[in-house]
XYZ file of C-alpha atoms in Angstrom:
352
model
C 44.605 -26.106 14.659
C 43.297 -23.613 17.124
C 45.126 -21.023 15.843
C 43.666 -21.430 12.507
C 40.065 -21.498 13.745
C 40.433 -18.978 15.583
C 41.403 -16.651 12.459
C 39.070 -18.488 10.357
C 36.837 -17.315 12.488
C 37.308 -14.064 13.116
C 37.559 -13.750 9.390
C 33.587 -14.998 9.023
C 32.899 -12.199 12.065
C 34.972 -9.347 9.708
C 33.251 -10.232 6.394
C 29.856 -10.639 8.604
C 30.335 -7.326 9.952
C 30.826 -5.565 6.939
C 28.040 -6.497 4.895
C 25.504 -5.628 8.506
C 27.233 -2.521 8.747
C 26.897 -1.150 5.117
C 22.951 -2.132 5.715
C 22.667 -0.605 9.378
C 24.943 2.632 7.660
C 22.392 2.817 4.684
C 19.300 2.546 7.281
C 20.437 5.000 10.151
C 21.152 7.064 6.887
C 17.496 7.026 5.621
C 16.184 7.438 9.108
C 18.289 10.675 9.584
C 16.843 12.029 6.044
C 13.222 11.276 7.250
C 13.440 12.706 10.847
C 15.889 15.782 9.873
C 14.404 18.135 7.597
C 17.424 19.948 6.658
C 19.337 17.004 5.980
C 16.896 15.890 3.772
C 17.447 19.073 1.869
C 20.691 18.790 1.218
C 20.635 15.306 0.384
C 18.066 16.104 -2.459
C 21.273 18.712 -3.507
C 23.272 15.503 -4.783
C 20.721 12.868 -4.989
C 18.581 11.807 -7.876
C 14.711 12.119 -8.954
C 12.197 9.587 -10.481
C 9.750 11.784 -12.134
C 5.872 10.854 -12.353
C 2.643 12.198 -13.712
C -0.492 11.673 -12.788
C 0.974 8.875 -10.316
C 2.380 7.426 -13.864
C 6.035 6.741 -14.195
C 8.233 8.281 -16.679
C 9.636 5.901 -18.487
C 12.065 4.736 -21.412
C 11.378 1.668 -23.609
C 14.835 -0.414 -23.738
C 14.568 -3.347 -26.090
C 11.906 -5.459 -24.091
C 12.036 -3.745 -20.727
C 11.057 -0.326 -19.445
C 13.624 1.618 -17.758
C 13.201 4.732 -15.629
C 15.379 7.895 -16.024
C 16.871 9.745 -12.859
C 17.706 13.408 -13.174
C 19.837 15.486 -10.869
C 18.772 18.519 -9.035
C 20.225 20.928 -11.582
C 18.686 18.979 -14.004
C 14.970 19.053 -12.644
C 15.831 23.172 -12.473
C 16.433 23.855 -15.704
C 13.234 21.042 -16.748
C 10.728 23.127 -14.579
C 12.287 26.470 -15.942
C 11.474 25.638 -19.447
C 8.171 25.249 -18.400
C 7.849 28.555 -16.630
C 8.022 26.641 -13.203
C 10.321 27.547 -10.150
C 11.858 25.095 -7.452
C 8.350 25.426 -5.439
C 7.352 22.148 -6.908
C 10.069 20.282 -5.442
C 8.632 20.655 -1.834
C 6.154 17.597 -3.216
C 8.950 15.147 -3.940
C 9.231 12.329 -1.432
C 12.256 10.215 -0.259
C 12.305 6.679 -1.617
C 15.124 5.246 -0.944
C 19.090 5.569 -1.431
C 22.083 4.040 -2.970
C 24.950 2.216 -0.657
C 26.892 5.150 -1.519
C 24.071 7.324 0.102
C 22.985 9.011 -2.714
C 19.438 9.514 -1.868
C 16.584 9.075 -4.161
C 13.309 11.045 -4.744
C 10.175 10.920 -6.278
C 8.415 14.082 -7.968
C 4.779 14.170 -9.434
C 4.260 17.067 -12.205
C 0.932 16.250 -12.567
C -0.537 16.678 -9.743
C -1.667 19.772 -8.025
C -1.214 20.418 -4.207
C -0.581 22.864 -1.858
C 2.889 23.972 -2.511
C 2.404 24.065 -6.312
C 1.631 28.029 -6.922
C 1.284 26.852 -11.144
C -1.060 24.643 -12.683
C 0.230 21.029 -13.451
C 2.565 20.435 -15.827
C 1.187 19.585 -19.736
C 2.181 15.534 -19.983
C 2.771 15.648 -23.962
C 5.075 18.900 -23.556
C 7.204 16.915 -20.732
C 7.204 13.809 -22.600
C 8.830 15.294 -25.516
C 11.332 17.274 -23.565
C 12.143 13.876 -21.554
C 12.201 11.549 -24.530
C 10.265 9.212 -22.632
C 6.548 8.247 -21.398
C 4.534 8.154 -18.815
C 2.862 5.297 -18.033
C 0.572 3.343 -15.699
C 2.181 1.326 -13.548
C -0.384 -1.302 -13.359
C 0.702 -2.050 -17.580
C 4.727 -1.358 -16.687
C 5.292 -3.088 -13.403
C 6.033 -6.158 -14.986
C 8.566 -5.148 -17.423
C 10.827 -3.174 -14.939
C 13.873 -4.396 -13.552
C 13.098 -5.315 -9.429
C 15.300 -2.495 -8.667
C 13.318 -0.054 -10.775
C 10.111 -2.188 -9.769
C 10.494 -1.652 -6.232
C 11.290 1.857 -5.772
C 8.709 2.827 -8.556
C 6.395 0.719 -6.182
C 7.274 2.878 -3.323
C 6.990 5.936 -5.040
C 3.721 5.641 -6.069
C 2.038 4.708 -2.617
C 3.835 7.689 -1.298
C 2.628 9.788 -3.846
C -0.374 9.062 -3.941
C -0.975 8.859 0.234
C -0.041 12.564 -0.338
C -2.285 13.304 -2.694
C -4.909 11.783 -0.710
C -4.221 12.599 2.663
C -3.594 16.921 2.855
C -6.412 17.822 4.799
C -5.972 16.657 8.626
C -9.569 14.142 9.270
C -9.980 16.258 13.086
C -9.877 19.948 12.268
C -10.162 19.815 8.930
C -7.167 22.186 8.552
C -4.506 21.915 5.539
C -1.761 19.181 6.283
C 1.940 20.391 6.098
C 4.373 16.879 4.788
C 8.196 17.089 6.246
C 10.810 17.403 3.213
C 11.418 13.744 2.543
C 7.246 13.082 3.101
C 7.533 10.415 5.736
C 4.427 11.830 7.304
C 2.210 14.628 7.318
C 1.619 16.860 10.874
C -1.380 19.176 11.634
C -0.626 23.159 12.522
C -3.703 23.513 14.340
C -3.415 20.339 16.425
C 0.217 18.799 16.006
C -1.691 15.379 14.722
C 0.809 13.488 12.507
C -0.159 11.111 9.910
C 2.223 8.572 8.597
C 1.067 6.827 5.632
C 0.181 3.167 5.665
C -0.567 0.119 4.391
C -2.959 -2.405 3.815
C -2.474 -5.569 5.159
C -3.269 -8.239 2.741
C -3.668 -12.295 3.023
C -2.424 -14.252 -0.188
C -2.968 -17.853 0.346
C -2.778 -20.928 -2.225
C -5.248 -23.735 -1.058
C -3.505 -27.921 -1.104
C -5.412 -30.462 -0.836
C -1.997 -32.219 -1.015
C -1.800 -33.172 -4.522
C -3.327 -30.513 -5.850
C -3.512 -26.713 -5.674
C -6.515 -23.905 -5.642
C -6.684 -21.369 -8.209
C -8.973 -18.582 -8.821
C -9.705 -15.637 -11.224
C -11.367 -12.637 -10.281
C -13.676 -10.793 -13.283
C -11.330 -8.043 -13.127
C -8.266 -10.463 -14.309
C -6.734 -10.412 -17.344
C -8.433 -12.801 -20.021
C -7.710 -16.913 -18.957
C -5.260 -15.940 -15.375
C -5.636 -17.190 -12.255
C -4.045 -16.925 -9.464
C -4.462 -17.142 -5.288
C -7.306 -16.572 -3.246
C -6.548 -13.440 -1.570
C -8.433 -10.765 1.016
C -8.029 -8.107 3.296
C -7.191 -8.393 7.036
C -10.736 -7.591 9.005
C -9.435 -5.294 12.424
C -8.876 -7.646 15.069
C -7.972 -10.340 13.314
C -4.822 -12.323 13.161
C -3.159 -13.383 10.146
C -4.122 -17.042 10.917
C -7.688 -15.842 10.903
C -8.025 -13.655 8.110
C -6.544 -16.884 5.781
C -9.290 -19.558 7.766
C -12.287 -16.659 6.784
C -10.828 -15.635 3.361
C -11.063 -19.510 2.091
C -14.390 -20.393 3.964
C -15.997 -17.538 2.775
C -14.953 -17.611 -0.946
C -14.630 -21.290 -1.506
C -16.125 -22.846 1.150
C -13.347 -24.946 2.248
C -12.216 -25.133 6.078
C -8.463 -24.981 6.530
C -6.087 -28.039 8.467
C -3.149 -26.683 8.202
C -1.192 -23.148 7.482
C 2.228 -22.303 6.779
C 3.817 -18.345 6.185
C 6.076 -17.890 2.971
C 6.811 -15.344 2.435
C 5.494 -11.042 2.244
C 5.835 -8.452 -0.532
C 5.217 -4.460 -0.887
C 1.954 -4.414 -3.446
C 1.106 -0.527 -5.091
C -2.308 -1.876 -5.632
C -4.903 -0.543 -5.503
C -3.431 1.453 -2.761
C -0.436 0.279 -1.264
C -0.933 -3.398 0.183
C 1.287 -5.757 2.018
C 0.392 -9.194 0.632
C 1.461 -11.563 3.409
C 1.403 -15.049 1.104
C 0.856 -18.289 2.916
C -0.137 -21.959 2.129
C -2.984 -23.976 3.427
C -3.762 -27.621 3.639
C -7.278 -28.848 3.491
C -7.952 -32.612 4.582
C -8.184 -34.689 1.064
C -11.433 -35.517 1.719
C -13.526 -32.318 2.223
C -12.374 -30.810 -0.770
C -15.917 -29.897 -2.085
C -15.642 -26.090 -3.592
C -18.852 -23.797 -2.999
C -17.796 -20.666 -5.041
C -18.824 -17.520 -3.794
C -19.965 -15.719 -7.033
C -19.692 -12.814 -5.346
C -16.150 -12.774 -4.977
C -15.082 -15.258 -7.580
C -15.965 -15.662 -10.934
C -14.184 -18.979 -10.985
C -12.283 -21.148 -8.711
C -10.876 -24.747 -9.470
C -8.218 -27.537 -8.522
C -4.740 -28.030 -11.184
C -2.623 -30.824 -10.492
C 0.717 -30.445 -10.081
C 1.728 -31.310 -13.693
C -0.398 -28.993 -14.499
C 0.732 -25.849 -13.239
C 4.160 -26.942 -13.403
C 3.465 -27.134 -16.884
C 2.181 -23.926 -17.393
C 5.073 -22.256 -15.349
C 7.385 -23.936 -17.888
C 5.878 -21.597 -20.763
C 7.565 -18.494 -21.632
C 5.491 -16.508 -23.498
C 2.689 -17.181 -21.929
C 0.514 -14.139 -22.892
C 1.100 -14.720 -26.894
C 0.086 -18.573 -26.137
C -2.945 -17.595 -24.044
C -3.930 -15.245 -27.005
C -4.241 -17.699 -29.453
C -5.918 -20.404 -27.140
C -3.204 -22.795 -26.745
C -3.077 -22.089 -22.704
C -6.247 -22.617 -21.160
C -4.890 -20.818 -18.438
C -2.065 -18.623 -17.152
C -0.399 -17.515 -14.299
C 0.775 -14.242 -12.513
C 3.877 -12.531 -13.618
C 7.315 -14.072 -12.176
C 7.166 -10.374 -9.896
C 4.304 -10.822 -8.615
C 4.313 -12.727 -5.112
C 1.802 -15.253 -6.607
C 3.766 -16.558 -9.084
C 6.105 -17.469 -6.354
C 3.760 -18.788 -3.695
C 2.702 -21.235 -7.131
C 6.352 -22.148 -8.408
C 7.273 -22.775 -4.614
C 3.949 -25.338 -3.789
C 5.207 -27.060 -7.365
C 8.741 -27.152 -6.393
C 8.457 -27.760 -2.117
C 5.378 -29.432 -1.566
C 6.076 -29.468 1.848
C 6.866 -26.375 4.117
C 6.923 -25.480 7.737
C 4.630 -24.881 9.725
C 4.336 -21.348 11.570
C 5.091 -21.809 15.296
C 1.609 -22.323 17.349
């Protein structure tokens, strides 16, 4: 019996150890492309591009999904040659990610203009056409992109865009110069490096125990609603920012707070939405809207939203008025904080 334990066991330890040490192989990989330019160059030999314009994704329609094209090196050559572009352009593409099989991946705007680009941007009709696909925002794609493509389209674009934003160094003034795979940006003058960042953001849905708080925004879509949600002030905890966010907007003082889960957000510049749920005491459930955040904030029983989550089409529905209201798309963290109050009413607490 011990015997068989014992190689029971240190089967478990073998299979453990394999699926850890394809992640910490794929990791130490991406850290050695980020901290070694020249490895980074010759990854970008073999690996594969995601091309953008304009921070806009190029992108193939596939029955009722988008899809996003990856070209090779040789590929993205001959592209830019057509166009009466050389290789210059590539010193703007930035590492995103990479397969299990380490084939990195890259990001490349064409529409934007920056340092390194000696040519005006590239026309976006003309590279349309020669792509076969489109670009588009990914604020009206996001949602119909696999999570794969989701995420590292996600990625790209905060990187991107910090770029774009960020080539002038805030202390001397002087030009920025970004490493090859754009992990951060250093300084000549002064040797200041900048690593690009994120916002951290609180996502919280509001129980009163047998019901939830939802809100819409004026810049929602037509008849959503969704979280409250707010940025983290400096200095304050997480636990803070979610006890201010909800007294301020609905005027509701928190009991209890439990962490869900977090989630990489491109919007509107590259957030980490850190989603929670809070318990207010049954009785001081009272809303005083703050119509300067809110346009509208009320409480949906469980039935309720349960029923709405239910729907499939929920846009067409919402359209023609048989949904008074809707919720976020299954990606979006929201839409899981809400299926997971409807489906676990209870969680854990975070430690104290």
């Amino acid at each position: 019996m011990s015997l068989y334990c014992g190689t029971a066991c240190r089967r478990k330890f073998f299979w453990c150890y394999r699926l850890l040490s394809t992640y910490v192989t794929k990791t130490r990989y991406l850290f050695e492309l980020k901290e070694d330019d020249d490895a980074c160059k010759k990854a970008q030999q073999t690996g594969a591009f995601y091309l953008f314009h304009n921070l806009a994704p190029l992108l193939q329609k596939s029955e009722h999904q988008y899809l996003a094209p990856q070209y090779s090196l040789l590929e993205l050559e001959r592209l830019l040659g057509k166009f009466g572009q050389d290789s210059q352009i590539l010193e703007d593409s930035v590492l995103i990610g990479c397969s299990e099989q380490q084939e990195a991946w890259f990001a490349l705007d064409l529409g934007l203009n920056s340092s390194s680009s000696i040519n005006a941007s590239l026309q976006k009709a003309e590279m349309e056409t020669a792509l076969q696909g489109s670009f588009i925002k990914l604020t009206k794609a996001l949602f119909e992109l696999n999570v794969k493509d989701a995420s590292l389209l996600s990625t790209a674009q905060a990187l991107l865009r910090w770029h774009d934003t960020h080539q002038f160094c805030s202390r001397s003034g002087q030009p920025t110069k970004k490493n090859v795979s754009g992990s951060k940006r250093v300084c000549p003058s002064n040797n200041i490096i900048y690593y690009p960042q994120v916002a951290p953001v609180v996502i919280t849905l509001v129980s009163d125990g047998t019901r939830c708080l939802l809100v819409r925004q004026s810049s929602f879509p037509k008849g959503m609603y969704s979280a409250l949600a707010g940025f983290c002030d400096i200095g304050e905890s997480l636990e803070e920012t979610v006890r201010r966010e909800i007294a301020e907007e609905v005027g509701l003082e928190v009991d209890r707070l439990h962490y869900s889960a977090s989630q990489h957000w491109p919007f509107p510049n590259s957030t980490l939405m850190i989603a929670c749920h809070a318990t207010v005491k049954p009785g001081q459930t009272e809303l005083q809207v703050n119509l300067k955040e809110l346009e509208a904030a009320a409480w949906f029983s469980r039935d309720e939203v349960a029923t709405v989550l239910r729907r499939n089409n929920l846009s067409n529905q919402q359209q023609s008025g048989a949904v008074p209201f809707w919720l976020p798309p299954k990606l979006a963290i929201a839409h899981q904080l809400i299926k997971e109050w409807v489906e676990k009413p209870t969680c854990s607490p975070l430690p104290a």
